[in-house]
Coordinates of C-alpha atoms in Angstrom, one line a residue:
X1 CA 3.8 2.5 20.0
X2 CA 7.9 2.5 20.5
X3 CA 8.9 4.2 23.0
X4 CA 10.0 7.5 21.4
X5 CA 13.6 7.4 22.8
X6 CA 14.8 3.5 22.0
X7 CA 15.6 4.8 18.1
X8 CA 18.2 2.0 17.8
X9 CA 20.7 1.6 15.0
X10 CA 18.6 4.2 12.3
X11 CA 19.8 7.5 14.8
X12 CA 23.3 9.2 13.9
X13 CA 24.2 10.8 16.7
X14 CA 22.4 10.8 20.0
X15 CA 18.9 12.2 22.0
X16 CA 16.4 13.3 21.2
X17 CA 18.4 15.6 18.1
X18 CA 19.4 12.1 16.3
X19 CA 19.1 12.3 12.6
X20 CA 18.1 9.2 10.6
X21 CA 20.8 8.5 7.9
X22 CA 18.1 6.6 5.8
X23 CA 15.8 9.4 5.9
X24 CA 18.6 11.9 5.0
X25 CA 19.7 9.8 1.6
X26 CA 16.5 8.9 0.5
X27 CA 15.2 12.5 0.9
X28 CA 18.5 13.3 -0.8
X29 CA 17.9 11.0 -3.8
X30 CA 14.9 12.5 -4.4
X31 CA 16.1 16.1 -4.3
X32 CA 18.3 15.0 -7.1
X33 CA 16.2 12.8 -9.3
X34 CA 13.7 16.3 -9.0
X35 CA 16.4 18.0 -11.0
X36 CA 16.3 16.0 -13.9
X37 CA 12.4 16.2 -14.4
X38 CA 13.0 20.3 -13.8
X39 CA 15.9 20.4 -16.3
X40 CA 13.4 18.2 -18.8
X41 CA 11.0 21.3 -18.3
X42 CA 13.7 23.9 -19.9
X43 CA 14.9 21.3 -22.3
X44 CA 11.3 21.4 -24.2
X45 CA 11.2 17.3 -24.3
X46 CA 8.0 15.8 -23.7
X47 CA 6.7 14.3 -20.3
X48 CA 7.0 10.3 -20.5
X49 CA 7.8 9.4 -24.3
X50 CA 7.7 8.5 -27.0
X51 CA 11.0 7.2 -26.5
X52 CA 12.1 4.5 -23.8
X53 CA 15.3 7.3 -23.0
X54 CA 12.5 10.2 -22.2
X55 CA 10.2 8.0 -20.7
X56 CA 12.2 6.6 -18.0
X57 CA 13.4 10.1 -17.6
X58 CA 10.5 11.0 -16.3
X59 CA 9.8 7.8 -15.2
X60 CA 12.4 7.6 -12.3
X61 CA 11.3 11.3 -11.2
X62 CA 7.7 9.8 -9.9
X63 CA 9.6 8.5 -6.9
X64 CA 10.4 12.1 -6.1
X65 CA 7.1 13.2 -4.9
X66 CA 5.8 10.6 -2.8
X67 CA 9.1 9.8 -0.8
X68 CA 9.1 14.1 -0.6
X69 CA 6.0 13.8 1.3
X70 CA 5.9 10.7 3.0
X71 CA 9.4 11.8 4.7
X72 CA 8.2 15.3 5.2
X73 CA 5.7 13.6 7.4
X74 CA 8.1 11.2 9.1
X75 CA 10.5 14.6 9.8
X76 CA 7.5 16.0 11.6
X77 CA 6.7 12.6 13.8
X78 CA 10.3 13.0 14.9
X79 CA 10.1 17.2 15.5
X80 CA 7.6 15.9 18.1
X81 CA 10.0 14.2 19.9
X82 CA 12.2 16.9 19.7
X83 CA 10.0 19.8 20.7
X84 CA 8.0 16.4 23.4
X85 CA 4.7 18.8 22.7
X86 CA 1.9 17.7 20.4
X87 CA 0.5 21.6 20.7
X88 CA 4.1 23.1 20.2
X89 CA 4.2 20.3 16.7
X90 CA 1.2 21.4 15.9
X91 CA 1.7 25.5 16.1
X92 CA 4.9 24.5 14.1
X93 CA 3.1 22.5 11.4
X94 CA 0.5 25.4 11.1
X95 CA 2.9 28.2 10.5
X96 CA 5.1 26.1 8.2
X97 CA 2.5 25.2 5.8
X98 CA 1.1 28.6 5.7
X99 CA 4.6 29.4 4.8
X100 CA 5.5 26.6 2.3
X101 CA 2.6 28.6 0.3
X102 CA 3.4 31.6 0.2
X103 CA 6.8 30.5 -1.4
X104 CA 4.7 28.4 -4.0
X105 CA 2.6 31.4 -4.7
X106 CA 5.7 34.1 -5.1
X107 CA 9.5 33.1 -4.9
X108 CA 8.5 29.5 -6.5
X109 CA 6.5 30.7 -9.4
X110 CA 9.0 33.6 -10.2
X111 CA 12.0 31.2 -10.5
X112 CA 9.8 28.7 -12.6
X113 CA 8.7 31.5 -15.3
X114 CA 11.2 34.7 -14.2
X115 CA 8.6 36.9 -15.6
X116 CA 6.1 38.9 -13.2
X117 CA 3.2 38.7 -14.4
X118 CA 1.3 37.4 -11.4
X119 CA -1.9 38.9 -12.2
X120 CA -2.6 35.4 -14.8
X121 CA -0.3 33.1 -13.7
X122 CA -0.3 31.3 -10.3
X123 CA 1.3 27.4 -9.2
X124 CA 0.1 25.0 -7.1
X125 CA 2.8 22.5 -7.0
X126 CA 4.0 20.2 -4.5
X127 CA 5.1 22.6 -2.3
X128 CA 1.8 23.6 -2.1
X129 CA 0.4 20.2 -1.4
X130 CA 3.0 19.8 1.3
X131 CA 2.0 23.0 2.7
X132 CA -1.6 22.0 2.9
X133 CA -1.1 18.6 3.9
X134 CA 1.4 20.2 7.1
X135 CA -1.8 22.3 7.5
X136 CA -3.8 18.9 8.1
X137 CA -1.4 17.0 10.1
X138 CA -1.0 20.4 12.4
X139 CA -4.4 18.8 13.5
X140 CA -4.4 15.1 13.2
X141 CA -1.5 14.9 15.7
X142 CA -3.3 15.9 18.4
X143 CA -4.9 12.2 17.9
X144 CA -3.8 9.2 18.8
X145 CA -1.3 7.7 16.2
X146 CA -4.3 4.9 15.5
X147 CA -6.4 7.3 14.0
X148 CA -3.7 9.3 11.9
X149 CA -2.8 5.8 10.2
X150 CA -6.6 5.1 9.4
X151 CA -7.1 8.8 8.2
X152 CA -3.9 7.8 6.1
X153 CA -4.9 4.9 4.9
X154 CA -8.2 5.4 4.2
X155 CA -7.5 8.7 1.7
X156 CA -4.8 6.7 -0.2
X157 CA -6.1 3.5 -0.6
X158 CA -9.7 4.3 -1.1
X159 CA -10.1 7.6 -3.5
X160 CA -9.7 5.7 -6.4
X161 CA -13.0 4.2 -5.7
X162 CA -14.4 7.4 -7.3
X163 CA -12.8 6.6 -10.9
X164 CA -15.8 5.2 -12.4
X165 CA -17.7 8.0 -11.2
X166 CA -14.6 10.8 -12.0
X167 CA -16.1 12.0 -15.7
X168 CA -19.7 12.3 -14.3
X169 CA -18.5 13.6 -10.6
X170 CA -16.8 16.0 -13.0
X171 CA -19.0 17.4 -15.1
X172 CA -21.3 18.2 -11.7
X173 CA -18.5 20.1 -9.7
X174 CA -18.2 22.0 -12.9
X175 CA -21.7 23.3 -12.6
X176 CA -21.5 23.8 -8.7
X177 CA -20.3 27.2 -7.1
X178 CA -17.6 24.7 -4.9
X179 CA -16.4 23.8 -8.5
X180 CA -12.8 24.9 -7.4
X181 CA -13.0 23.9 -4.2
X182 CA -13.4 20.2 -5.9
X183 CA -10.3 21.0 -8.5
X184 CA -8.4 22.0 -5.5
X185 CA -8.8 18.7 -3.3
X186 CA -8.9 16.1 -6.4
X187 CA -9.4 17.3 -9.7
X188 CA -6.7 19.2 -10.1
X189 CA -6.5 22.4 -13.4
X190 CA -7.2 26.0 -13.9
X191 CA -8.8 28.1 -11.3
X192 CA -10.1 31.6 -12.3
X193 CA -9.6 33.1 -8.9
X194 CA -11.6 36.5 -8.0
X195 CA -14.2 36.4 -11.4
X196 CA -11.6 37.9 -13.4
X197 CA -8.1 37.3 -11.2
X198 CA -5.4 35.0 -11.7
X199 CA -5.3 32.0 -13.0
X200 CA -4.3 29.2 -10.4
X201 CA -2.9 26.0 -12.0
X202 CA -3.7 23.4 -9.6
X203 CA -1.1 20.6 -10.2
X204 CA -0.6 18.5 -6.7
X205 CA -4.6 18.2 -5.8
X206 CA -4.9 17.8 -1.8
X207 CA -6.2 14.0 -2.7
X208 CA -4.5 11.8 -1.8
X209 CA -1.2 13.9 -0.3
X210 CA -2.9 14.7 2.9
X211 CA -3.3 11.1 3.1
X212 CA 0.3 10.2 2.2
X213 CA 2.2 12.6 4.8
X214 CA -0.5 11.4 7.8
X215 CA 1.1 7.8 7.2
X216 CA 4.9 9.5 6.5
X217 CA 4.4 10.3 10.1
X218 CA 2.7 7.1 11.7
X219 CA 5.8 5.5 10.0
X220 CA 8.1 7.8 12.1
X221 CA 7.1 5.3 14.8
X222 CA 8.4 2.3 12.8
X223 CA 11.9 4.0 12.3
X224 CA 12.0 3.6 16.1
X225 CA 12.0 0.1 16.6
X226 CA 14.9 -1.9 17.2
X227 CA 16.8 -2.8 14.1
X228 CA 15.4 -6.4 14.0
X229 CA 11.7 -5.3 13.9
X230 CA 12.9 -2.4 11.8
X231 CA 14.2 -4.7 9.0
X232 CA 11.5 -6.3 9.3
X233 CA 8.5 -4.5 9.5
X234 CA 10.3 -2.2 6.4
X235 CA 10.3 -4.9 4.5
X236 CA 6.7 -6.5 5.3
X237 CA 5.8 -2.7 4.3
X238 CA 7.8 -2.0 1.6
X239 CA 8.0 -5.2 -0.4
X240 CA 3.9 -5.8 0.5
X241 CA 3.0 -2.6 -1.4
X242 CA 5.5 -3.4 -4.2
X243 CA 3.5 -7.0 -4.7
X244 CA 0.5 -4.9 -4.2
X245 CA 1.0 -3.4 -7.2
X246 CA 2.0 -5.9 -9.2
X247 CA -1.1 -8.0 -8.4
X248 CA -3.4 -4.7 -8.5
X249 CA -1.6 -3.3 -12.1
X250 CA -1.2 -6.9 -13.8
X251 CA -5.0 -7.6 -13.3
X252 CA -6.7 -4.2 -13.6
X253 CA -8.0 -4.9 -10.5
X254 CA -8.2 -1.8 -9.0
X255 CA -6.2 1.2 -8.1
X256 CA -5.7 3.6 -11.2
X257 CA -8.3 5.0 -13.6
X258 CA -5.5 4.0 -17.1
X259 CA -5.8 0.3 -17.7
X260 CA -2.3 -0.5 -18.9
X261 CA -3.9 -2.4 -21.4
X262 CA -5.5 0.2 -23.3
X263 CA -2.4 2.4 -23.2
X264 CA -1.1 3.2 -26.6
X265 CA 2.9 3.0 -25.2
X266 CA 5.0 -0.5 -25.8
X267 CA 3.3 -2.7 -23.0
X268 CA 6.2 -2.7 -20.4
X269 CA 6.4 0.9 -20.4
X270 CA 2.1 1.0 -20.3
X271 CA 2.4 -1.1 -17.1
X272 CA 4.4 1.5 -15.1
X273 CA 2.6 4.3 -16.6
X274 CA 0.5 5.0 -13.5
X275 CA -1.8 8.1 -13.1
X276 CA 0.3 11.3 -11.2
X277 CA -2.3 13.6 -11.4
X278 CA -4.1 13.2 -8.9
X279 CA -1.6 10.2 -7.4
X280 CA -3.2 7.0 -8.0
X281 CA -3.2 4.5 -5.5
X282 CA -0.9 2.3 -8.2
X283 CA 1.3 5.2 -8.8
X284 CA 1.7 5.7 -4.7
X285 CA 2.6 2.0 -4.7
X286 CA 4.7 1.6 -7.2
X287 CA 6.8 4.3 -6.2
X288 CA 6.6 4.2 -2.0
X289 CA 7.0 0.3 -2.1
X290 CA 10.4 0.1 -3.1
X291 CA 11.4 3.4 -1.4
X292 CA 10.3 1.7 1.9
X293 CA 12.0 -1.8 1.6
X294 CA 15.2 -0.5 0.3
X295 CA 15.4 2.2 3.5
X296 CA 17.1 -0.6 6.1
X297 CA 20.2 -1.0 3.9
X298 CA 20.9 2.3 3.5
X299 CA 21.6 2.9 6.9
X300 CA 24.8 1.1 6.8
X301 CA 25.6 2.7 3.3
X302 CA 29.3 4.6 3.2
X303 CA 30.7 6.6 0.9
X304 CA 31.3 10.2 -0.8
X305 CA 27.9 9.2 -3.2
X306 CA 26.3 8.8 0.2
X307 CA 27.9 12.0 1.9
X308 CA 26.7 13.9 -0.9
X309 CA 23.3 12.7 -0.5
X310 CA 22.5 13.6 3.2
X311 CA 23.9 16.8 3.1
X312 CA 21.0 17.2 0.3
X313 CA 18.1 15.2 2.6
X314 CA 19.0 17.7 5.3
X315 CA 18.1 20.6 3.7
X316 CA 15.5 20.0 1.3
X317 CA 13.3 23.1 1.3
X318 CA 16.9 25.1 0.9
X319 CA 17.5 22.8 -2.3
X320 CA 14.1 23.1 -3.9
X321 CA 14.0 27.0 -3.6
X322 CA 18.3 27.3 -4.8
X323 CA 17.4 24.4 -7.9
X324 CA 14.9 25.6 -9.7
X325 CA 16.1 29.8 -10.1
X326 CA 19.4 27.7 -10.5
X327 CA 18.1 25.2 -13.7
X328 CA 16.3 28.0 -15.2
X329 CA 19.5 30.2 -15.5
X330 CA 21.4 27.5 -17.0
X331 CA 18.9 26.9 -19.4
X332 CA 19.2 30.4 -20.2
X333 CA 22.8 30.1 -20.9
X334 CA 21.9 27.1 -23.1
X335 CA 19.9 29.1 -25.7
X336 CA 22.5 31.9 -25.7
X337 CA 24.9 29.6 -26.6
X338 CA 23.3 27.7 -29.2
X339 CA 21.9 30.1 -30.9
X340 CA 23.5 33.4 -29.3
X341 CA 20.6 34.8 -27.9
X342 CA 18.0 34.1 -25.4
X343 CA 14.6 31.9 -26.3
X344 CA 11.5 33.8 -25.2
X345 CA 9.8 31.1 -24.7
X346 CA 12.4 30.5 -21.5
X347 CA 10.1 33.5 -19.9
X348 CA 6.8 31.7 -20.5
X349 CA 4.6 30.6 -17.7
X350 CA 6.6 27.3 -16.9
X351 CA 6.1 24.6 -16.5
X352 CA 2.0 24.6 -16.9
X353 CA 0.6 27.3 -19.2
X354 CA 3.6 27.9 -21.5
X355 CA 3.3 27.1 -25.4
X356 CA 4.9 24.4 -27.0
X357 CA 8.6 24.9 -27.2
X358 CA 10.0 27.0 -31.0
X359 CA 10.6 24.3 -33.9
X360 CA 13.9 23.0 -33.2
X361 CA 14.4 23.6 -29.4
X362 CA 14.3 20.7 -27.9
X363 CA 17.5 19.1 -26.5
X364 CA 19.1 16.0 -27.0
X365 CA 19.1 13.5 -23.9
X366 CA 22.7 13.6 -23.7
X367 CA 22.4 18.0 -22.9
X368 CA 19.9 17.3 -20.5
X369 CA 21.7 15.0 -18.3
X370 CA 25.1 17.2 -18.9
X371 CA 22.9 20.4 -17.6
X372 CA 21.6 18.6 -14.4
X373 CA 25.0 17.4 -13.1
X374 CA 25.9 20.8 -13.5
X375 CA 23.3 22.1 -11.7
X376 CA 23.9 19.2 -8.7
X377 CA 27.3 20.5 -8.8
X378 CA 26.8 23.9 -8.3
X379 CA 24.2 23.2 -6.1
X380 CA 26.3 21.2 -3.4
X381 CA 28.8 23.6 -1.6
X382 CA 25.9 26.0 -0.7
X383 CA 23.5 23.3 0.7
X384 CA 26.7 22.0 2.7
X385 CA 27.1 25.3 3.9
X386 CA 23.7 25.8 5.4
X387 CA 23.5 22.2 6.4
X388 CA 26.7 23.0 8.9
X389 CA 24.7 26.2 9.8
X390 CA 21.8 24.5 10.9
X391 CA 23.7 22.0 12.6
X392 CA 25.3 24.6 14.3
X393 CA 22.5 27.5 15.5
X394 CA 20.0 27.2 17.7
X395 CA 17.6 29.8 16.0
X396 CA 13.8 28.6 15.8
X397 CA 13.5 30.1 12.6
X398 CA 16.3 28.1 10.6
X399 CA 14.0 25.1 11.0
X400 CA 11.7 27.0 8.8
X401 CA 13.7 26.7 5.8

């Protein structure tokens, strides 16, 4: 492994404080591309079609997750060297993930319905996941960064091996007492919690997320090579997964349980129509691949787009908690403008268990995109003003948010 202090060209700044501008704008771009699925949510247009303008709507938002957690597990390899403590990373991990789920649980899944009606309604979204899979890694970095790259790899690239076997595997769990115990880690859906409690809507299944933030942070250790070998070894990484796929999807070799070829959609948009829920290995591909090889050029990327951006990647749990309460408002003032009063189904139990949107609700494309620069917007001056704040205190518990 790199010696943890040689970070070369990728560290703004200096010590063992540097920030990695790559890091920062991908984990920025992401933040943004979020808000357009989100706003999509509100706007009552269908997830991936049956146009080409919503599919790739949708389409460029499956980059969001992945890079969300992958980085989330490169910013913890690189807290290590901050804190120099694989117990102090490890407390930190542990309490953060306990935390990240207790938002999902109460401040996330008020802003996403802004009704209170917890006792039927509960998320699990990728907050969650992120939460859990912190809750993981808070373990598997006591090991040596060998074995966090072959738990990594392992999860990702082999649970898919369990597609032929999903329908029957599934029908079994269903009729076993650990029946949500197997939604929670890979088959995702409802969970009646307690006999007669809430229902939990398990969308961001453990599998394979655990897996994908245990390699985010055995690729902190590439981010310190010098920038030759970093060049390189980012594009050996990225553009290798990227052909990956294209081998894997073009043959229906392996790696995601929809054949393209038996997809109903037009056959280019069938090809990248890999399985989210739970994250194929295609879908991780496809969307990691790319993120990965394009991350060396960014580094020496200028201007006020990429300003923008890192003050975004910097404070990304700030963002997610301000976008959503944020999206839903403006959705609000939508209805009330367009038809001068407020939609109830706007209070529903977004974005799972709601009903179909009223006849006539849905937006046009060209409302949807107009809401979502808004919301960016709006959204910039206070994640700039928290991102100086955090640059500026030394508090312990900032880094929690």
């Amino acid at each position: 492994m790199p010696s943890p202090n040689h970070a070369g060209e990728f560290m703004t700044g200096t010590g063992q404080g540097a920030r990695v501008q790559s890091v920062d704008i991908v984990r920025g771009a992401v933040m943004v591309l979020m808000a357009v699925d989100h706003v999509r949510v509100y706007s009552g247009l269908p997830p991936g079609g049956p146009t080409p303008g919503i599919f790739f709507t949708r389409w460029v938002t499956h980059f969001c997750a992945p890079a969300f957690v992958f980085l989330a597990g490169t910013g913890a390899f690189f807290h290590l060297r901050k804190l120099g403590n694989a117990a102090r990373l490890s407390r930190f991990l542990l309490i953060r993930g306990i935390w990240l789920i207790l938002l999902e649980l109460t401040v996330i899944r008020l802003a996403w319905t802004f009704n209170a009606d917890f006792a039927h309604y509960l998320l699990a979204g990728v907050i969650w996941a992120i939460g859990w899979s912190m809750i993981v890694l808070a373990g598997l970095v006591r090991l040596p960064l060998a074995w966090v790259t072959a738990f990594g790899l392992v999860i990702v690239a082999g649970h898919n091996l369990l597609d032929s076997r999903v329908a029957s595997l599934a029908q079994t769990m269903a009729e076993s007492p650990l029946a949500w115990l197997a939604q929670v880690l890979y088959f995702g859906g409802p969970i009646q919690l307690f006999g007669d409690g809430p229902t939990l809507v398990v969308l961001y299944s453990l599998i394979p997320w655990v897996g994908v933030m245990a390699l985010g942070y055995a690729f902190g250790a590439v981010l310190v090579l010098e920038p030759g070998p970093l060049r390189r070894a980012c594009l050996r990484i990225g553009v290798g997964a990227t052909v990956l796929f294209l081998l894997l999807r073009g043959l229906n070799l392996y790696g995601d349980p929809r054949p393209w070829t038996m997809q109903p959609l037009p056959t280019p948009l069938a090809f990248l129509n890999t399985t989210k829920y739970p994250a194929s290995l295609l879908f991780l591909l496809m969307t990691l691949g790319p993120t990965i090889a394009l991350m060396p050029a960014l580094e020496h990327a200028r201007g006020w787009i990429v300003g923008w951006l890192q003050v975004f990647g910097r404070v990304p749990l700030f963002y997610y908690l301000l976008h959503i309460p944020l999206i839903h408002s403006l959705a609000l003032v939508v209805s009330l403008v367009r038809d001068g009063r407020i939609d109830p189904w706007l209070f529903a139990n977004h974005p799972m268990l709601m009903p179909p949107p009223p006849e006539g609700y849905p937006w046009s494309l060209a409302l949807l995109y107009l809401v979502f620069g808004v919301a960016v917007a709006l959204l910039y001056p206070a994640c700039r003003w928290y991102a100086n704040l955090k640059a500026r205190s030394k508090s312990v518990w900032l880094s929690y948010l």
